[in-house]
mmCIF file with all atom_site columns, C-alpha atoms in Angstrom:
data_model
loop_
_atom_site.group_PDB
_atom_site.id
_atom_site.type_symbol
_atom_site.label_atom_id
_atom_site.label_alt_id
_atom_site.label_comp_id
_atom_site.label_asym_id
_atom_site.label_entity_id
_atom_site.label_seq_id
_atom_site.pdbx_PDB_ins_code
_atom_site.Cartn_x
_atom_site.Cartn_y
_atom_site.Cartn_z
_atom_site.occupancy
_atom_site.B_iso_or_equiv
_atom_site.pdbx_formal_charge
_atom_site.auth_seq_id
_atom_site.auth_comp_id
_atom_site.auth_asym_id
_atom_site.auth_atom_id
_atom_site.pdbx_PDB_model_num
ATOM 1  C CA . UNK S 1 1  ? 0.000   0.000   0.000  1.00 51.00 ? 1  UNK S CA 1
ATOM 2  C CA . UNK S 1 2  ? 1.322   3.355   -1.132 1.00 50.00 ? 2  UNK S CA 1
ATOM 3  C CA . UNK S 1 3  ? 1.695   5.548   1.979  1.00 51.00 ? 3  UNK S CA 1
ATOM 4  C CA . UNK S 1 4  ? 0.585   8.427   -0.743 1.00 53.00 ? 4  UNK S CA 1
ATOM 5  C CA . UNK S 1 5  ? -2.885  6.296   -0.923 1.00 78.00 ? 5  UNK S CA 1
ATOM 6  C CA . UNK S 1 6  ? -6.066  7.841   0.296  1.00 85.00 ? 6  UNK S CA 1
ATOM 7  C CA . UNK S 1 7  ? -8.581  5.610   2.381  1.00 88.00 ? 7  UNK S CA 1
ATOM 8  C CA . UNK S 1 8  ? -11.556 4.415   1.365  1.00 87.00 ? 8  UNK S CA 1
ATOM 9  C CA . UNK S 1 9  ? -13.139 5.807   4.053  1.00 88.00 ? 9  UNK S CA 1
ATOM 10 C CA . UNK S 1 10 ? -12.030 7.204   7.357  1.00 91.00 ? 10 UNK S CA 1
ATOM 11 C CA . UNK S 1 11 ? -14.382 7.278   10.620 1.00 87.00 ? 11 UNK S CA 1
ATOM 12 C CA . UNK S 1 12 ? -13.305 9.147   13.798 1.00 89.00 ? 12 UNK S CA 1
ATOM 13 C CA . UNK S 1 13 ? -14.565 8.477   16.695 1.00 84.00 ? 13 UNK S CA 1
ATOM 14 C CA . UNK S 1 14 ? -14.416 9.861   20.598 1.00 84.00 ? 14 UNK S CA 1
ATOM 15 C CA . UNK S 1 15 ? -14.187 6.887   23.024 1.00 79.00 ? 15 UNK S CA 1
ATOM 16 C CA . UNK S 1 16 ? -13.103 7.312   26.541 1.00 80.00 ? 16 UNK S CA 1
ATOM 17 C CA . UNK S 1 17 ? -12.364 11.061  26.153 1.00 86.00 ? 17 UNK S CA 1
ATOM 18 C CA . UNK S 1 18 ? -9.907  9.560   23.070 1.00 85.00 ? 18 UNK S CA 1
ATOM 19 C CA . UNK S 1 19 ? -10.136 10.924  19.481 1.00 90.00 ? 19 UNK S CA 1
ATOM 20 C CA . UNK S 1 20 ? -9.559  7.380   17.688 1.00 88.00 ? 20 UNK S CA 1
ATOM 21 C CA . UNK S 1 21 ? -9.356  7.598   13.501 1.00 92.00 ? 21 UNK S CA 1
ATOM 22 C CA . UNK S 1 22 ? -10.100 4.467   11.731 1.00 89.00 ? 22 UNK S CA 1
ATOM 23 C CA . UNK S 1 23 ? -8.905  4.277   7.975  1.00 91.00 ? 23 UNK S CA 1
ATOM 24 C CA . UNK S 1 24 ? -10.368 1.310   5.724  1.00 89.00 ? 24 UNK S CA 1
ATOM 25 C CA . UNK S 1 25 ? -8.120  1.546   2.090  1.00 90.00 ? 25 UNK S CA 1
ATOM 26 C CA . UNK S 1 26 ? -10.384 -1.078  -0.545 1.00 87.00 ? 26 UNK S CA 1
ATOM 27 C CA . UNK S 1 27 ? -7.210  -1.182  -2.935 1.00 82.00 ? 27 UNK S CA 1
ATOM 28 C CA . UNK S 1 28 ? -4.867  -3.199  -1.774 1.00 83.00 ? 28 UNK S CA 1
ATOM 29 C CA . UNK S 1 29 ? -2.752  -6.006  -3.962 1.00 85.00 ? 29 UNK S CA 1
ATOM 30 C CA . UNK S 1 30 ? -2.226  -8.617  -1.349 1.00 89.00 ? 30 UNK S CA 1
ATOM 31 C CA . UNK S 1 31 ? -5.462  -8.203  1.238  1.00 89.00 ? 31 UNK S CA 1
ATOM 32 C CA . UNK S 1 32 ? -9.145  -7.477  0.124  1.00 89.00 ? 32 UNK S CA 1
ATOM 33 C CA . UNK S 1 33 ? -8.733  -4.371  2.254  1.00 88.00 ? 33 UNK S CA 1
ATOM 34 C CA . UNK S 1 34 ? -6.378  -2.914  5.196  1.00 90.00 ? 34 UNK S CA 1
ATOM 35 C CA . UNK S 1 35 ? -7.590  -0.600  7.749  1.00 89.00 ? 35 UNK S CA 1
ATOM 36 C CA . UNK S 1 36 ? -5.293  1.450   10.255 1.00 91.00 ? 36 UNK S CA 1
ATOM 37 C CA . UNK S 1 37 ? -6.143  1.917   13.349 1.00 89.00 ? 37 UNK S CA 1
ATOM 38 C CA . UNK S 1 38 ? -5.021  5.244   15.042 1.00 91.00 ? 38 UNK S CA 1
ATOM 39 C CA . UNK S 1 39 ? -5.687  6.018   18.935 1.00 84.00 ? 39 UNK S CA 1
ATOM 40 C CA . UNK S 1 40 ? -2.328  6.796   20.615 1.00 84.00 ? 40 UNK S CA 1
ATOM 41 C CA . UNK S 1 41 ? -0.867  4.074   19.083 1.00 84.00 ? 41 UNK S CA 1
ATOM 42 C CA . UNK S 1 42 ? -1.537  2.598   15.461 1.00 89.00 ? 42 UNK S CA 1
ATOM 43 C CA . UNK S 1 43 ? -2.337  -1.091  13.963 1.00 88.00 ? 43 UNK S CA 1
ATOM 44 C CA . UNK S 1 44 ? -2.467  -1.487  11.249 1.00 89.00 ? 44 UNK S CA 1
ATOM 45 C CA . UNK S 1 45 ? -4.034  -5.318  9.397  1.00 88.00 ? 45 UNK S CA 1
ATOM 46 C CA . UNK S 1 46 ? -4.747  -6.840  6.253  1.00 88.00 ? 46 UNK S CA 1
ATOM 47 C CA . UNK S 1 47 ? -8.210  -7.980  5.731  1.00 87.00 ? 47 UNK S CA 1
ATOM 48 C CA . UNK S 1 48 ? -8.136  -11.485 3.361  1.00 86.00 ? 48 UNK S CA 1
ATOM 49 C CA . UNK S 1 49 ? -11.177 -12.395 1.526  1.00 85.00 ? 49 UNK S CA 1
ATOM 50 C CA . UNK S 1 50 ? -13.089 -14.077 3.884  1.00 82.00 ? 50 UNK S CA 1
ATOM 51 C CA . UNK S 1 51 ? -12.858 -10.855 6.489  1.00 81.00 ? 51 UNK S CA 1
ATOM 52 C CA . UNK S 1 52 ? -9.969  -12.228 8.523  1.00 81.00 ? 52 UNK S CA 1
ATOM 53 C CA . UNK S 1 53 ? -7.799  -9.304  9.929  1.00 83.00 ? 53 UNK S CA 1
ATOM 54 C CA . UNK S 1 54 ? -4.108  -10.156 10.240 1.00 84.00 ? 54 UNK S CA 1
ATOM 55 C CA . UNK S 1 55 ? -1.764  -7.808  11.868 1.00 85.00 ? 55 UNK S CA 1
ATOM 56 C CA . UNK S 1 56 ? 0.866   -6.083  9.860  1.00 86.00 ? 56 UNK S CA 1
ATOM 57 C CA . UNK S 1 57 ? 2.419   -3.713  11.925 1.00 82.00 ? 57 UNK S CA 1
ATOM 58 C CA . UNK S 1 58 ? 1.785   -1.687  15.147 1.00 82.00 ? 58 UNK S CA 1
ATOM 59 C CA . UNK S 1 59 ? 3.380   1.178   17.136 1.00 80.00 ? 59 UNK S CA 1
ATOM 60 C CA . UNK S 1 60 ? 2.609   -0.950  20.594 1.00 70.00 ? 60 UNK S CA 1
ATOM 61 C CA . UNK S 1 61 ? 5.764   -2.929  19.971 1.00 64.00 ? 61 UNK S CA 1
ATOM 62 C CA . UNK S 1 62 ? 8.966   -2.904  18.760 1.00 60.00 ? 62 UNK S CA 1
ATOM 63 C CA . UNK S 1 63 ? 9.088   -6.079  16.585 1.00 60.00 ? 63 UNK S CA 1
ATOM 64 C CA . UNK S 1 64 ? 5.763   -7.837  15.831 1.00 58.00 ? 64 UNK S CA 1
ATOM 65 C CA . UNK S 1 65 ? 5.667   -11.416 16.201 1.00 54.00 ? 65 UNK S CA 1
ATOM 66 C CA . UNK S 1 66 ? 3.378   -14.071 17.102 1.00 54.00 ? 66 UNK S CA 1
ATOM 67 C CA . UNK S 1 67 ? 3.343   -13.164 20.531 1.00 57.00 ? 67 UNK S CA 1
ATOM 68 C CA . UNK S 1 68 ? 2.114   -9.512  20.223 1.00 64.00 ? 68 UNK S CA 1
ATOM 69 C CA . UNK S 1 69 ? -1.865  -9.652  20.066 1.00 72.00 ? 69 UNK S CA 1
ATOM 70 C CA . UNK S 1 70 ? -3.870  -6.774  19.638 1.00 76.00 ? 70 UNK S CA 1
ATOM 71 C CA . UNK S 1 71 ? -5.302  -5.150  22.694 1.00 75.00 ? 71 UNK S CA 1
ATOM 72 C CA . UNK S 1 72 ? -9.138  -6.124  23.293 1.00 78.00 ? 72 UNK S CA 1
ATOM 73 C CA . UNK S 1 73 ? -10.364 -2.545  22.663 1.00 78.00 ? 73 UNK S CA 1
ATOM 74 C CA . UNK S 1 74 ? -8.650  -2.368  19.072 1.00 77.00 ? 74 UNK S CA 1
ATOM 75 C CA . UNK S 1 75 ? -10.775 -5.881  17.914 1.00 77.00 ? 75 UNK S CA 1
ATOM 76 C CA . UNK S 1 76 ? -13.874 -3.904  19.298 1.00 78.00 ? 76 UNK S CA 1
ATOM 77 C CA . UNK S 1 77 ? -12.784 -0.639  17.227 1.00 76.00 ? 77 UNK S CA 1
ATOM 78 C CA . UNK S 1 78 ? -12.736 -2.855  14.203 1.00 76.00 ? 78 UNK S CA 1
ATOM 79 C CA . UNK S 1 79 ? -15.898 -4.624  14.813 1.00 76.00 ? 79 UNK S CA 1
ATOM 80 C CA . UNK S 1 80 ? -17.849 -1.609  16.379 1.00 74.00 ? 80 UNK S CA 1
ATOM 81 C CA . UNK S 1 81 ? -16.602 0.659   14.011 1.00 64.00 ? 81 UNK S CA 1
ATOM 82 C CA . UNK S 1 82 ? -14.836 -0.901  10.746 1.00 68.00 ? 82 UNK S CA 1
ATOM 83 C CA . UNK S 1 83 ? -17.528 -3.804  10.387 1.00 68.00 ? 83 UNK S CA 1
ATOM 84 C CA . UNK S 1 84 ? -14.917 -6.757  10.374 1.00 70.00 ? 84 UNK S CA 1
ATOM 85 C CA . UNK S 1 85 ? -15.746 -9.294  13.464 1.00 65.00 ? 85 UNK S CA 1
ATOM 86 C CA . UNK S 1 86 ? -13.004 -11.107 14.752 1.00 64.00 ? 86 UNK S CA 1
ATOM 87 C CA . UNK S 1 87 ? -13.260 -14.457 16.013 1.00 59.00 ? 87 UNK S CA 1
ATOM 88 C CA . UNK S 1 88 ? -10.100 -15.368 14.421 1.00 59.00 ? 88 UNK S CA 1
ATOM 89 C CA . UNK S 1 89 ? -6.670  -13.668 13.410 1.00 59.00 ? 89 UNK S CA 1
ATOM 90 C CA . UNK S 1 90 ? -4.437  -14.538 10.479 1.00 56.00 ? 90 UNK S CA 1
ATOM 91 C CA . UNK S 1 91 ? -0.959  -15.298 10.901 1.00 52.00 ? 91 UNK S CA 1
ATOM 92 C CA . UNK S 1 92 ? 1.535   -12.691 11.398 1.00 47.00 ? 92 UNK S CA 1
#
């Protein structure tokens, strides 16, 4: 994804007193769609076809790996907010 790209659509929200900015880009060549995540700190996944997110990179961690799961209130953002539920991840 070009960082040059513009989303599809962008939603911000207040929760908790936080301003949180959700970013959904449609044209992506190797997901269906990505959307960034941006509250403090950003997450960013790939969406494949069948609307499982994956996480591709986040400012919560230095490296991420396996290990590093996205906090509980960033799978509600998506699914409150972006429209993807998550009863799965992909594979880092």
């Amino acid at each position: 994804m070009a960082r040059t790209q513009r989303p599809t659509r962008s939603i911000t929200a207040n929760i908790d007193g936080e301003t949180v900015t959700i970013r959904v880009f449609d044209t992506d060549p190797e997901y269906a769609s990505r959307i960034e995540v941006d509250a403090g700190e950003k997450w960013l996944f790939g969406i494949d076809a069948e609307g499982v997110p994956s996480p591709l990179t986040t400012t919560a961690a230095a490296e991420l790996h396996s290990a590093v799961d996205p906090p509980v209130w960033v799978l509600d953002l998506l699914a409150d907010h972006a429209g993807v539920h998550v009863d799965e991840l992909g594979a880092v």
